Amino acid sequence: MQTATATLEQRRTPRPRADALRNRERIVTAAREMFVEHGPEVPLDDVARRAGVGNATVYRNFPDRDALVREVVCSVMDRTARAAELALAETGDAFEALERFVHASADERISALCPMVSSTFDQHHPDLEAARERVERLVAEVMDRAKAAGQLRDDVGVGDLMIAAAQLSRPPAGTGCVSADRFVHRHLQLFLDGLRAPARSALPGAAVTVEDLRRPCDQ
């Protein structure tokens, strides 16, 4: 359980000095912005310039590109998980908590960053698995609470929500179509309204689970 709840701070041991920590955060923030804009192959020298640090500082924190991409994806998942935790703690209305989480995930551009996982490095790295499991657990908790309140239709699963939210909050990294961002929250809200109970129609097939998402395409 401790591994599944690892956070960005817990991955950093021993804890660096305050200035070193600030530099690391600046690098991760700059990399996140540039990966969304240009994809994961953006030159690390460009990341260093945007972060306002030297190249040596980037490589001292992240020995290779995979390490930086992984940290960016994990940090986004951590912030998304915190958004779910806040929604659960602060919102009395279960469906409103679900809405807040979905819109916060879109703001993090998680749909643009997560495809980098399968294309650049080991999907089973312990940091990545811990961050992913934390998000999945919290999404399930948010959805279960909305279902228990009779606000969320029963025939949708965590996988359904994750697929639709990812598809609707694209374009992914490197497309250059960031102007489409202005439509994201509008279309997500249309989707969320379709999740409300009582359902107006029966969905074909079965609810999509997290296990379904991880199953190889040929199975």
Short mmCIF file of C-alpha atoms in Angstrom, two decimals:
data_model
loop_
_atom_site.label_atom_id
_atom_site.label_comp_id
_atom_site.label_asym_id
_atom_site.label_seq_id
_atom_site.Cartn_x
_atom_site.Cartn_y
_atom_site.Cartn_z
CA MET A 1 0.00 0.00 0.00
CA GLN A 2 2.85 2.38 0.72
CA THR A 3 4.15 2.01 -2.83
CA ALA A 4 0.71 2.69 -4.29
CA THR A 5 0.48 5.99 -2.48
CA ALA A 6 3.96 7.26 -3.33
CA THR A 7 4.03 10.95 -4.21
CA LEU A 8 6.47 13.11 -6.10
CA GLU A 9 8.12 14.19 -2.83
CA GLN A 10 8.43 10.62 -1.54
CA ARG A 11 10.32 9.63 -4.68
CA ARG A 12 13.05 12.14 -3.83
CA THR A 13 15.30 10.80 -1.10
CA PRO A 14 17.38 12.19 0.45
CA ARG A 15 15.54 15.51 0.33
CA PRO A 16 17.56 18.12 -1.61
CA ARG A 17 18.25 21.70 -0.53
CA ALA A 18 15.50 24.25 -1.13
CA ASP A 19 17.26 25.83 -4.13
CA ALA A 20 17.92 22.43 -5.69
CA LEU A 21 14.29 21.45 -5.15
CA ARG A 22 13.12 24.68 -6.81
CA ASN A 23 15.36 24.02 -9.80
CA ARG A 24 14.00 20.50 -10.13
CA GLU A 25 10.43 21.77 -10.03
CA ARG A 26 11.24 24.40 -12.66
CA ILE A 27 12.70 21.75 -14.92
CA VAL A 28 9.66 19.48 -14.54
CA THR A 29 7.27 22.40 -15.20
CA ALA A 30 9.18 23.53 -18.28
CA ALA A 31 9.41 19.96 -19.59
CA ARG A 32 5.68 19.43 -19.11
CA GLU A 33 4.88 22.55 -21.12
CA MET A 34 7.27 21.67 -23.92
CA PHE A 35 6.25 18.00 -24.10
CA VAL A 36 2.63 19.10 -24.53
CA GLU A 37 3.58 21.62 -27.19
CA HIS A 38 6.16 19.61 -29.13
CA GLY A 39 6.17 16.00 -27.93
CA PRO A 40 8.72 14.09 -25.79
CA GLU A 41 11.60 14.45 -28.29
CA VAL A 42 12.03 18.17 -27.62
CA PRO A 43 15.76 18.97 -27.09
CA LEU A 44 16.68 18.95 -23.41
CA ASP A 45 18.74 22.09 -24.03
CA ASP A 46 15.46 23.85 -24.87
CA VAL A 47 13.92 22.55 -21.65
CA ALA A 48 16.89 23.94 -19.71
CA ARG A 49 16.51 27.36 -21.35
CA ARG A 50 12.79 27.55 -20.57
CA ALA A 51 13.44 26.46 -16.98
CA GLY A 52 16.16 29.09 -16.62
CA VAL A 53 18.82 26.60 -15.56
CA GLY A 54 22.00 25.23 -17.06
CA ASN A 55 22.23 22.00 -19.02
CA ALA A 56 24.28 20.46 -16.23
CA THR A 57 21.46 21.09 -13.77
CA VAL A 58 19.03 19.18 -15.98
CA TYR A 59 21.34 16.17 -16.30
CA ARG A 60 22.22 16.25 -12.61
CA ASN A 61 18.52 15.79 -11.79
CA PHE A 62 17.59 13.56 -14.72
CA PRO A 63 20.36 11.36 -16.18
CA ASP A 64 18.44 10.68 -19.40
CA ARG A 65 15.31 11.67 -21.30
CA ASP A 66 13.29 8.72 -20.03
CA ALA A 67 13.87 9.79 -16.43
CA LEU A 68 12.59 13.30 -17.18
CA VAL A 69 9.56 12.13 -19.17
CA ARG A 70 8.67 9.65 -16.43
CA GLU A 71 8.93 12.34 -13.74
CA VAL A 72 6.70 14.69 -15.74
CA VAL A 73 4.04 12.02 -16.22
CA CYS A 74 4.21 10.98 -12.55
CA SER A 75 3.98 14.59 -11.35
CA VAL A 76 0.90 15.17 -13.51
CA MET A 77 -0.70 12.01 -12.14
CA ASP A 78 0.12 13.14 -8.59
CA ARG A 79 -1.59 16.50 -9.13
CA THR A 80 -4.57 14.76 -10.74
CA ALA A 81 -4.84 12.46 -7.72
CA ARG A 82 -4.74 15.45 -5.38
CA ALA A 83 -7.58 17.00 -7.39
CA ALA A 84 -9.63 13.86 -6.78
CA GLU A 85 -8.79 13.92 -3.06
CA LEU A 86 -9.84 17.57 -2.81
CA ALA A 87 -13.06 16.86 -4.67
CA LEU A 88 -13.88 14.03 -2.27
CA ALA A 89 -13.05 16.13 0.80
CA GLU A 90 -14.61 19.45 -0.15
CA THR A 91 -17.68 18.60 -2.21
CA GLY A 92 -20.85 17.32 -0.60
CA ASP A 93 -22.43 16.53 -3.96
CA ALA A 94 -21.00 13.27 -5.29
CA PHE A 95 -21.53 14.03 -8.96
CA GLU A 96 -20.04 17.50 -8.58
CA ALA A 97 -16.92 15.86 -7.14
CA LEU A 98 -16.73 13.70 -10.26
CA GLU A 99 -17.11 16.73 -12.51
CA ARG A 100 -14.40 18.63 -10.67
CA PHE A 101 -11.99 15.74 -11.02
CA VAL A 102 -12.60 15.30 -14.76
CA HIS A 103 -12.15 19.00 -15.52
CA ALA A 104 -9.00 19.17 -13.35
CA SER A 105 -7.56 16.20 -15.25
CA ALA A 106 -8.14 18.02 -18.54
CA ASP A 107 -6.37 21.12 -17.20
CA GLU A 108 -3.33 18.97 -16.42
CA ARG A 109 -3.27 17.81 -20.08
CA ILE A 110 -2.95 14.25 -18.83
CA SER A 111 -4.31 12.95 -22.15
CA ALA A 112 -1.38 14.52 -23.99
CA LEU A 113 1.25 13.18 -21.61
CA CYS A 114 0.14 9.65 -20.80
CA PRO A 115 0.62 8.26 -24.35
CA MET A 116 4.33 9.00 -23.88
CA VAL A 117 4.49 6.21 -21.31
CA SER A 118 4.16 3.37 -23.82
CA SER A 119 6.32 5.05 -26.45
CA THR A 120 9.37 6.05 -24.43
CA PHE A 121 10.07 3.82 -21.43
CA ASP A 122 9.16 0.92 -19.18
CA GLN A 123 5.45 1.03 -18.32
CA HIS A 124 6.12 -1.02 -15.18
CA HIS A 125 8.58 1.33 -13.52
CA PRO A 126 7.62 1.39 -9.79
CA ASP A 127 7.21 5.19 -9.68
CA LEU A 128 4.87 5.13 -12.66
CA GLU A 129 2.86 2.19 -11.36
CA ALA A 130 2.46 3.82 -7.94
CA ALA A 131 1.20 7.09 -9.45
CA ARG A 132 -1.14 5.29 -11.84
CA GLU A 133 -2.60 3.02 -9.15
CA ARG A 134 -3.23 6.02 -6.89
CA VAL A 135 -5.18 7.81 -9.63
CA GLU A 136 -7.17 4.69 -10.52
CA ARG A 137 -8.07 4.04 -6.87
CA LEU A 138 -9.29 7.60 -6.37
CA VAL A 139 -11.26 7.65 -9.62
CA ALA A 140 -13.01 4.46 -8.54
CA GLU A 141 -13.78 6.02 -5.15
CA VAL A 142 -15.25 9.15 -6.74
CA MET A 143 -17.38 7.09 -9.12
CA ASP A 144 -18.54 4.66 -6.43
CA ARG A 145 -19.70 7.55 -4.28
CA ALA A 146 -21.67 9.04 -7.16
CA LYS A 147 -23.25 5.67 -7.92
CA ALA A 148 -24.17 5.14 -4.26
CA ALA A 149 -25.89 8.53 -4.30
CA GLY A 150 -27.94 7.47 -7.34
CA GLN A 151 -26.38 10.21 -9.48
CA LEU A 152 -24.14 8.16 -11.77
CA ARG A 153 -25.48 5.50 -14.10
CA ASP A 154 -24.54 1.97 -13.06
CA ASP A 155 -23.42 0.72 -16.47
CA VAL A 156 -20.17 2.72 -16.69
CA GLY A 157 -16.77 1.76 -15.32
CA VAL A 158 -13.53 3.51 -14.48
CA GLY A 159 -12.18 2.60 -17.91
CA ASP A 160 -15.14 4.25 -19.64
CA LEU A 161 -14.48 7.50 -17.83
CA MET A 162 -10.73 7.45 -18.47
CA ILE A 163 -11.04 6.67 -22.18
CA ALA A 164 -13.69 9.32 -22.84
CA ALA A 165 -11.94 12.00 -20.79
CA ALA A 166 -8.64 11.33 -22.57
CA GLN A 167 -10.19 11.40 -26.03
CA LEU A 168 -12.21 14.54 -25.38
CA SER A 169 -9.30 16.47 -23.90
CA ARG A 170 -7.02 15.92 -26.86
CA PRO A 171 -5.27 16.90 -29.21
CA PRO A 172 -2.24 15.05 -27.91
CA ALA A 173 1.29 16.39 -27.70
CA GLY A 174 2.97 17.56 -30.86
CA THR A 175 -0.11 18.32 -32.96
CA GLY A 176 0.17 22.08 -32.63
CA CYS A 177 -3.61 22.38 -32.26
CA VAL A 178 -3.66 23.93 -28.80
CA SER A 179 -6.39 26.31 -30.01
CA ALA A 180 -8.76 23.35 -29.61
CA ASP A 181 -8.31 23.70 -25.84
CA ARG A 182 -11.17 26.19 -25.75
CA PHE A 183 -13.58 23.38 -26.63
CA VAL A 184 -12.32 20.84 -24.10
CA HIS A 185 -14.37 21.75 -21.04
CA ARG A 186 -17.51 22.27 -23.11
CA HIS A 187 -17.28 18.78 -24.61
CA LEU A 188 -16.31 17.19 -21.31
CA GLN A 189 -19.41 18.67 -19.70
CA LEU A 190 -21.59 17.27 -22.48
CA PHE A 191 -20.06 13.86 -21.78
CA LEU A 192 -20.52 14.20 -18.01
CA ASP A 193 -24.18 15.10 -18.45
CA GLY A 194 -24.57 11.81 -20.33
CA LEU A 195 -23.28 9.93 -17.29
CA ARG A 196 -26.02 11.15 -14.99
CA ALA A 197 -28.62 8.72 -13.65
CA PRO A 198 -31.23 7.78 -14.60
CA ALA A 199 -29.80 6.67 -17.93
CA ARG A 200 -31.78 7.58 -21.04
CA SER A 201 -30.59 4.55 -23.02
CA ALA A 202 -28.83 1.21 -22.62
CA LEU A 203 -25.15 1.12 -23.50
CA PRO A 204 -23.90 -1.64 -25.82
CA GLY A 205 -21.35 -4.01 -24.38
CA ALA A 206 -20.06 -4.10 -20.81
CA ALA A 207 -18.58 -1.42 -18.58
CA VAL A 208 -14.86 -0.91 -19.29
CA THR A 209 -12.55 -1.70 -16.38
CA VAL A 210 -8.94 -0.69 -15.72
CA GLU A 211 -7.95 -4.30 -16.47
CA ASP A 212 -9.59 -3.97 -19.90
CA LEU A 213 -7.42 -0.94 -20.62
CA ARG A 214 -4.24 -2.85 -19.78
CA ARG A 215 -5.11 -5.96 -21.78
CA PRO A 216 -3.03 -6.38 -24.99
CA CYS A 217 -4.81 -5.45 -28.20
CA ASP A 218 -4.75 -9.02 -29.51
CA GLN A 219 -6.73 -10.40 -26.55
#
